[in-house]
Short mmCIF file of C-alpha atoms in Angstrom, two decimals:
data_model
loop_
_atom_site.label_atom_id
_atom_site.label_comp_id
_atom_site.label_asym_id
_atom_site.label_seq_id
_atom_site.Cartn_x
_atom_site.Cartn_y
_atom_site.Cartn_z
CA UNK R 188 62.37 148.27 99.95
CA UNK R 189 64.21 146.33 97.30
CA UNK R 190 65.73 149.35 95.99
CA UNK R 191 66.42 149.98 92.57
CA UNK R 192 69.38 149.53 89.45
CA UNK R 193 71.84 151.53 88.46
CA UNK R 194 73.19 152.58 84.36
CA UNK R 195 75.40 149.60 84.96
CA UNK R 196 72.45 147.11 86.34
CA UNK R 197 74.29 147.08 90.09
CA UNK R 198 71.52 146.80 92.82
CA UNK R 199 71.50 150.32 94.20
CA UNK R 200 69.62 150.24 97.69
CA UNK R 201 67.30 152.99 98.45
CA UNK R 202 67.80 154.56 102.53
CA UNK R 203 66.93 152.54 105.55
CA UNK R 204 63.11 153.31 106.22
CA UNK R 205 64.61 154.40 109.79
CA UNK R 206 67.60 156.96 108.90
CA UNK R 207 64.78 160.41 109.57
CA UNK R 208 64.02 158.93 113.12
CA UNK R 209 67.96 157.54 113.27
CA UNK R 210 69.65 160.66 112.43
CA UNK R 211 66.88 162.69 115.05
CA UNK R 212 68.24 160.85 117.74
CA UNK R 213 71.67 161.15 116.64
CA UNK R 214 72.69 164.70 115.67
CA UNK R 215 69.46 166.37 116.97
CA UNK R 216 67.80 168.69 114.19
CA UNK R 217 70.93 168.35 111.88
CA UNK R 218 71.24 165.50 110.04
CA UNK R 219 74.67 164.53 110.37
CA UNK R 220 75.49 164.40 106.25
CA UNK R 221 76.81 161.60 104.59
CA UNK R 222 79.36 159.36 107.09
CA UNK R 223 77.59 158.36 110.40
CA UNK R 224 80.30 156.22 112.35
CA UNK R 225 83.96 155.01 111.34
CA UNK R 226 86.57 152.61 112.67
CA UNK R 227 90.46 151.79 112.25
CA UNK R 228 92.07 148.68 112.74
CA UNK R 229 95.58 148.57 111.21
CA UNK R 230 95.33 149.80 107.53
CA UNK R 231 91.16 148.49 107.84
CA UNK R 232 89.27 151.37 107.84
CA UNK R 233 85.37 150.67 108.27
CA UNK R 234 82.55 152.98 107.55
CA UNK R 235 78.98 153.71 107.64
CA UNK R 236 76.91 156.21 106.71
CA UNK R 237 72.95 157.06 105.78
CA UNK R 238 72.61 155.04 102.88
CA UNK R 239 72.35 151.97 104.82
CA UNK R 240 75.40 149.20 105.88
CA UNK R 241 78.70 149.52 106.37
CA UNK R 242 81.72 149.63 103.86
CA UNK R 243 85.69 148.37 103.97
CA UNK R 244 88.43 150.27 102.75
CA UNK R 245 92.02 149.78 102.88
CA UNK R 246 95.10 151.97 102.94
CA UNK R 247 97.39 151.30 100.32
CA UNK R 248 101.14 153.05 99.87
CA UNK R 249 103.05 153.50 96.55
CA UNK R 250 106.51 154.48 96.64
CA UNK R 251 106.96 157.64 93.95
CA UNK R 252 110.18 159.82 93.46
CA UNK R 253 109.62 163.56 94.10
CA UNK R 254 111.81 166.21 92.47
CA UNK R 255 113.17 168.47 95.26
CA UNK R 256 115.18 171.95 94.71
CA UNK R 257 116.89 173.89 91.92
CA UNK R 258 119.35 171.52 91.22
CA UNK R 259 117.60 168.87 90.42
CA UNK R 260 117.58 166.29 93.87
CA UNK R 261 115.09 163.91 93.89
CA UNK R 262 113.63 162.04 97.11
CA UNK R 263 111.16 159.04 98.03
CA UNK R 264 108.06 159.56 99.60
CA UNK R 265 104.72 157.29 100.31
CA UNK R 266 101.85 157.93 98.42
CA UNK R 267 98.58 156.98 100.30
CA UNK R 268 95.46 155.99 98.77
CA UNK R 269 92.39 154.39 100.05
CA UNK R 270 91.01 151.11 97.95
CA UNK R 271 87.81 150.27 98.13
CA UNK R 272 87.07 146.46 99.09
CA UNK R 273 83.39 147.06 98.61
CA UNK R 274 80.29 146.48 101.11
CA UNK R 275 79.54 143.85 104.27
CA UNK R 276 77.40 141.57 102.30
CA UNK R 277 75.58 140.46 105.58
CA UNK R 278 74.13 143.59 106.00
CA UNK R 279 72.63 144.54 102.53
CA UNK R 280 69.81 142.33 103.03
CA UNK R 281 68.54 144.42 106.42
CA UNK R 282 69.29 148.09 104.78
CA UNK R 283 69.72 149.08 108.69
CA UNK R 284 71.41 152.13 109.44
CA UNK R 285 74.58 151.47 111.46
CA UNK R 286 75.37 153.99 114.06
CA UNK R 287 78.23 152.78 115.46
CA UNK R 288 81.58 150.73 114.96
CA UNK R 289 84.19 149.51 116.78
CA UNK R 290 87.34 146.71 117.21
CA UNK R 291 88.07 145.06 119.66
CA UNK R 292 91.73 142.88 120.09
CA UNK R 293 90.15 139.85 120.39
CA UNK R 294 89.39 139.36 116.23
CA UNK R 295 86.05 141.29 115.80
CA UNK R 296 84.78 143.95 114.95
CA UNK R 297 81.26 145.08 116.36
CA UNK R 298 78.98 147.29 114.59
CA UNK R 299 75.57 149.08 116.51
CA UNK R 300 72.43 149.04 114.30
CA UNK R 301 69.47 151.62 114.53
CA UNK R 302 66.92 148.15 114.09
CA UNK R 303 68.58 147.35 117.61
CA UNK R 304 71.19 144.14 116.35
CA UNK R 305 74.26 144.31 117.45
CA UNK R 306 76.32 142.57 114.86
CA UNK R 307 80.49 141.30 115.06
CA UNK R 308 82.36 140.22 111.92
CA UNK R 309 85.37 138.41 112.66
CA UNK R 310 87.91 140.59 110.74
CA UNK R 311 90.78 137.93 111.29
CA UNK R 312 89.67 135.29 108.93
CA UNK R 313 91.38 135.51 105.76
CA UNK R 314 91.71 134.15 102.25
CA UNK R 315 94.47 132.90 100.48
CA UNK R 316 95.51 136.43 99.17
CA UNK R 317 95.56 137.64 102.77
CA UNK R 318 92.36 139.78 101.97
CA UNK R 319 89.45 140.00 104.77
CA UNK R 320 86.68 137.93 104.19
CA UNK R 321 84.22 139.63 106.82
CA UNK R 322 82.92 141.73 103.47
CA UNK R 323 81.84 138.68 101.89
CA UNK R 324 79.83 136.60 104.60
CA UNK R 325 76.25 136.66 104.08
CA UNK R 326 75.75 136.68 108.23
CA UNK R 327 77.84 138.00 111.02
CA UNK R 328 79.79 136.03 113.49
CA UNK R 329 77.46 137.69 116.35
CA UNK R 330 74.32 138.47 116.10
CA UNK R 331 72.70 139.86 119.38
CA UNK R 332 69.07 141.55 119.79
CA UNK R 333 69.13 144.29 122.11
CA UNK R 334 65.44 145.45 122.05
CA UNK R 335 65.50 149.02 120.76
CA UNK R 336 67.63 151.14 118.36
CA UNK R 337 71.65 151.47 119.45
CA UNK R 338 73.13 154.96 119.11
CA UNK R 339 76.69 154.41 120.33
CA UNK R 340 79.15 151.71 121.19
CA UNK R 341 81.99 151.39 123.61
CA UNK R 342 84.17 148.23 124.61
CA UNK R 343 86.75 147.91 127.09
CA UNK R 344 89.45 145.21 126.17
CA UNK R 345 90.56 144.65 129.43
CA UNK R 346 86.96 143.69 131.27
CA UNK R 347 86.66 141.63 128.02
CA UNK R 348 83.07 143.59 127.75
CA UNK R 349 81.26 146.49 125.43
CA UNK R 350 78.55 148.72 126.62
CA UNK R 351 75.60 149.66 123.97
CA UNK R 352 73.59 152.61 124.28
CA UNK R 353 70.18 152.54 123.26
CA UNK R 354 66.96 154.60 123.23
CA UNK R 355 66.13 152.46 126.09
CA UNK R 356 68.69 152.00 128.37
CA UNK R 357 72.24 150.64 128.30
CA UNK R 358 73.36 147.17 127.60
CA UNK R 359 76.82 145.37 128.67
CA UNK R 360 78.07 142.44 126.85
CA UNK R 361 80.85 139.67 126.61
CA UNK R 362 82.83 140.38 123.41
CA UNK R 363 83.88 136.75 123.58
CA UNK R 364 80.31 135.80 121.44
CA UNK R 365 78.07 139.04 122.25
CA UNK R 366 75.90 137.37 125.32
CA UNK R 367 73.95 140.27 127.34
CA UNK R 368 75.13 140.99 130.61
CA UNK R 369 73.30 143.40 131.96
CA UNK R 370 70.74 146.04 131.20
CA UNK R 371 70.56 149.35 132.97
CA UNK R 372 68.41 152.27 132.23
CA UNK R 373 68.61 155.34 134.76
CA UNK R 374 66.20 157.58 132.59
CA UNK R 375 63.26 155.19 132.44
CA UNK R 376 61.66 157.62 135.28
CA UNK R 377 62.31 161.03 133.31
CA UNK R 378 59.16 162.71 132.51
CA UNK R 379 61.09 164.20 129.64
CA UNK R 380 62.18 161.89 126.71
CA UNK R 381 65.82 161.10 127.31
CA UNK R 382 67.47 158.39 126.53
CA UNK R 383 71.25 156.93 126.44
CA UNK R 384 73.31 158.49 124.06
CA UNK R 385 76.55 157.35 125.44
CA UNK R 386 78.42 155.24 127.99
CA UNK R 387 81.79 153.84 128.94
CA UNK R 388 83.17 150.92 130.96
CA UNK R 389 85.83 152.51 133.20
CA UNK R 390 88.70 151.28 135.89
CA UNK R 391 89.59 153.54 139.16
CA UNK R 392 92.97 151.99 140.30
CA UNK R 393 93.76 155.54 141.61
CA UNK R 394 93.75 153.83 145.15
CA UNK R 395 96.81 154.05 146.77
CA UNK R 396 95.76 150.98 148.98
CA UNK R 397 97.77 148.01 146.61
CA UNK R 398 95.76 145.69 148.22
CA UNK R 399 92.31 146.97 147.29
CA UNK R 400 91.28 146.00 144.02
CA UNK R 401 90.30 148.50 140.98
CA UNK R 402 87.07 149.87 140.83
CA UNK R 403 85.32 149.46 138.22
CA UNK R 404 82.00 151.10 136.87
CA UNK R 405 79.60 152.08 134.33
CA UNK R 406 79.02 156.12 132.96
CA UNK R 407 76.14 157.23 130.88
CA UNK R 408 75.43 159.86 129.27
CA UNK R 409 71.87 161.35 128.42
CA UNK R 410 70.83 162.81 125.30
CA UNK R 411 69.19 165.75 127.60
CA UNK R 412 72.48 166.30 129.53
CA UNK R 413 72.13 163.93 132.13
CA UNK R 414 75.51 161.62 133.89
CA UNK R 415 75.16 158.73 135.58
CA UNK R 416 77.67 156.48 137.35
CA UNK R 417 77.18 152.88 138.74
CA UNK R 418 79.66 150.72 140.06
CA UNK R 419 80.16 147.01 138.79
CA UNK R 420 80.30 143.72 140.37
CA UNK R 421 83.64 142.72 139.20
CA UNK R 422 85.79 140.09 141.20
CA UNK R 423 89.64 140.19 142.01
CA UNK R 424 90.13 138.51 138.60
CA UNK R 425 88.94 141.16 136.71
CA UNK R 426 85.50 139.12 135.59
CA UNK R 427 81.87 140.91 135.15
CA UNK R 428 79.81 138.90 137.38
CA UNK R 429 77.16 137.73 135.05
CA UNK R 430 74.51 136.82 137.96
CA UNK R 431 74.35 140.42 139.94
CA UNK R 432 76.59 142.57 137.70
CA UNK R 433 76.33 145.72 139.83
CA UNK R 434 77.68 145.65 143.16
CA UNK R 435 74.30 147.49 144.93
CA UNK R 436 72.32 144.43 143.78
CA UNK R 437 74.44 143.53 146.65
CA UNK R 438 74.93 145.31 149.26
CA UNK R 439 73.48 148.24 151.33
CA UNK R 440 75.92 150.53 151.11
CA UNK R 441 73.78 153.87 149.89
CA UNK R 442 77.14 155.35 148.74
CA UNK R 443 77.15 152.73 145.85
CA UNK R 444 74.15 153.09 144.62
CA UNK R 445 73.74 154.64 141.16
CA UNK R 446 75.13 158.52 141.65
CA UNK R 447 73.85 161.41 139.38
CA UNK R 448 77.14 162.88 138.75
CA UNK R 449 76.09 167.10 138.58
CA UNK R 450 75.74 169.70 136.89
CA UNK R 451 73.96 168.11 133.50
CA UNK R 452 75.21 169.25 130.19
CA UNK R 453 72.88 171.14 128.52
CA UNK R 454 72.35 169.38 125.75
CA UNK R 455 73.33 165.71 124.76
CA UNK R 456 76.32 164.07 125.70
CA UNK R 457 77.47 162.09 122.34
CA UNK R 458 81.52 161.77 123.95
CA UNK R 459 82.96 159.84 126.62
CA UNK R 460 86.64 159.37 126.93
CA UNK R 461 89.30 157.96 129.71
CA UNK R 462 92.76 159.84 129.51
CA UNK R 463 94.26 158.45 132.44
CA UNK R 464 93.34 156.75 135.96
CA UNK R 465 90.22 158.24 137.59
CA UNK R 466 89.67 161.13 135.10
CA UNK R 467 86.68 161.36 132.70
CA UNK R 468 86.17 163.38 129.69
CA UNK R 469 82.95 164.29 128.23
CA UNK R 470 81.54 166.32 125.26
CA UNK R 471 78.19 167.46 124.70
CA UNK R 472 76.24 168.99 121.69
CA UNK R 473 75.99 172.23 124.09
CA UNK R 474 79.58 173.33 123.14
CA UNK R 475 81.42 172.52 126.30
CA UNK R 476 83.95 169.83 127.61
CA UNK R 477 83.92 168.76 131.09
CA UNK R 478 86.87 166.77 132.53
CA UNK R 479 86.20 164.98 135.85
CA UNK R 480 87.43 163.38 138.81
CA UNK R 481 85.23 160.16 138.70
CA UNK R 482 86.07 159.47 142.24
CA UNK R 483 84.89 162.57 143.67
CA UNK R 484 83.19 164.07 141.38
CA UNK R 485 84.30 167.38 140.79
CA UNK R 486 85.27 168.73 137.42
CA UNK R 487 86.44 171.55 135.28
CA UNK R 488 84.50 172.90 132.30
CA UNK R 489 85.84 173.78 129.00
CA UNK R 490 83.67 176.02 126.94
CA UNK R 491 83.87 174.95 122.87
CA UNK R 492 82.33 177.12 120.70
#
């Protein structure tokens, strides 16, 4: 659609065509509202939400004097406000829905669109007036077809790779220019519709052997519930192996092999976190919490209502 004007003659464009089946897969039968994903990066904020693309805001502090007491004392505290630096240019033209967002240290920051592009904008680059000029590019840096809508994105600074959920599977890539990895779908033999809602590239250097290297592996999780674990083919170096990227492509170990980490969630699993070495967090739309011991896979379950 080529949308429509505003009072003020500004191109106003109308919602992605995709944003019913985008939100669906989402948040389920509620639509989520207005914001869809977010991301920090200093005093960068960058959002997205179901009108299509992806905005940039900025924090900005002014210093006011505040009258304090009886006797008439007076103080100085920071005012914060958030200034709007307007939209991502390079993404008005493909009114996509962007489900996900996230920085990475190395100068960009990768956004996860529901048409199934993965897109990075090099926030680094600057103008003279030290403003960002990712906003104003009419491309992205990166710009990486992944096959089928993404839902979620994850990136691990240290592997120097993300991971990309999609209604098809997973995807790992380089976050040096956004080349594919490896692909990875444990679902594709569900007779129910599931797909992956969410995954995380993880280290295990919970070993007390020093010389074994870390561990390092892949966790998804299903938007019926389902976990999955695989381990990766990293070498002592800490590099992906871009050839056989998981270590059963391998090796006949059975004990590597992908591992259905049990019970399921009973509903989708939309967060994966890491709070320390060999323990996994994850939250799922049926109201619980589970924290686990990746390496043996037992947990504890936290209800949430």
């Amino acid at each position: 659609s080529s949308g429509s004007e505003s009072e003020d003659g500004e191109q106003v464009a109308e919602f992605p065509p995709h944003l019913p089946d985008a939100l669906t897969d989402l948040y389920g039968k509620y639509d989520g509202g207005g914001v869809i994903a977010l991301a920090m990066k200093d005093d960068w904020i960058v959002s997205s939400g179901r009108e299509g693309g992806a905005h940039l805001c900025r924090i900005v502090g002014e210093e006011q004097q505040v009258y304090k007491g009886s006797r008439g004392g007076t103080s100085k505290q920071t005012k914060l406000s958030l200034q709007r630096l307007g939209k991502f240019r390079g993404l008005v033209a493909d009114n996509v829905v962007i489900t996900s967002i996230v920085f990475d240290t190395m100068g960009t920051v990768w956004m996860g669109g529901y048409d199934g592009i993965l897109r990075g904008f090099d926030y680094e680059e600057r103008d003279s007036e030290d403003r960002p000029l990712m906003t104003r590019k009419s491309k992205p840096l990166f710009r990486v077809d992944l096959g089928s809508p993404i839902v979620n994105l994850s990136i691990n600074d240290e592997l120097g790779c993300g991971v990309a959920s999609t209604t098809t599977g997973l995807v790992i890539f380089s976050l040096e220019d956004g080349e594919i990895l490896a692909k990875w779908n444990p679902l594709a033999k569900k007779v129910r519709r599931e797909f992956v809602r969410s995954a995380i590239l993880l280290k295990d250097d919970s070993n007390p052997n020093e010389d074994e290297p870390p561990i390092w592996s892949v966790i998804c999780g299903g938007s019926r519930g389902s976990l999955f674990q695989r381990i990766l083919n990293v070498d002592s170096t800490g590099v992906l192996s871009p050839v056989r990227p998981f270590l059963d492509q391998e090796s006949s170990d059975e004990d590597i092999f992908p591992i259905k980490m049990r019970p399921n969630h009973l509903g989708p699993i939309v967060a994966l976190a890491c709070p320390g070495p060999g323990l996994l967090v994850t939250g799922a739309l049926d109201g619980t919490v589970r924290v686990w011991d990746y390496a043996t896979y037992s947990y504890e379950e936290v209800s949430e209502e």
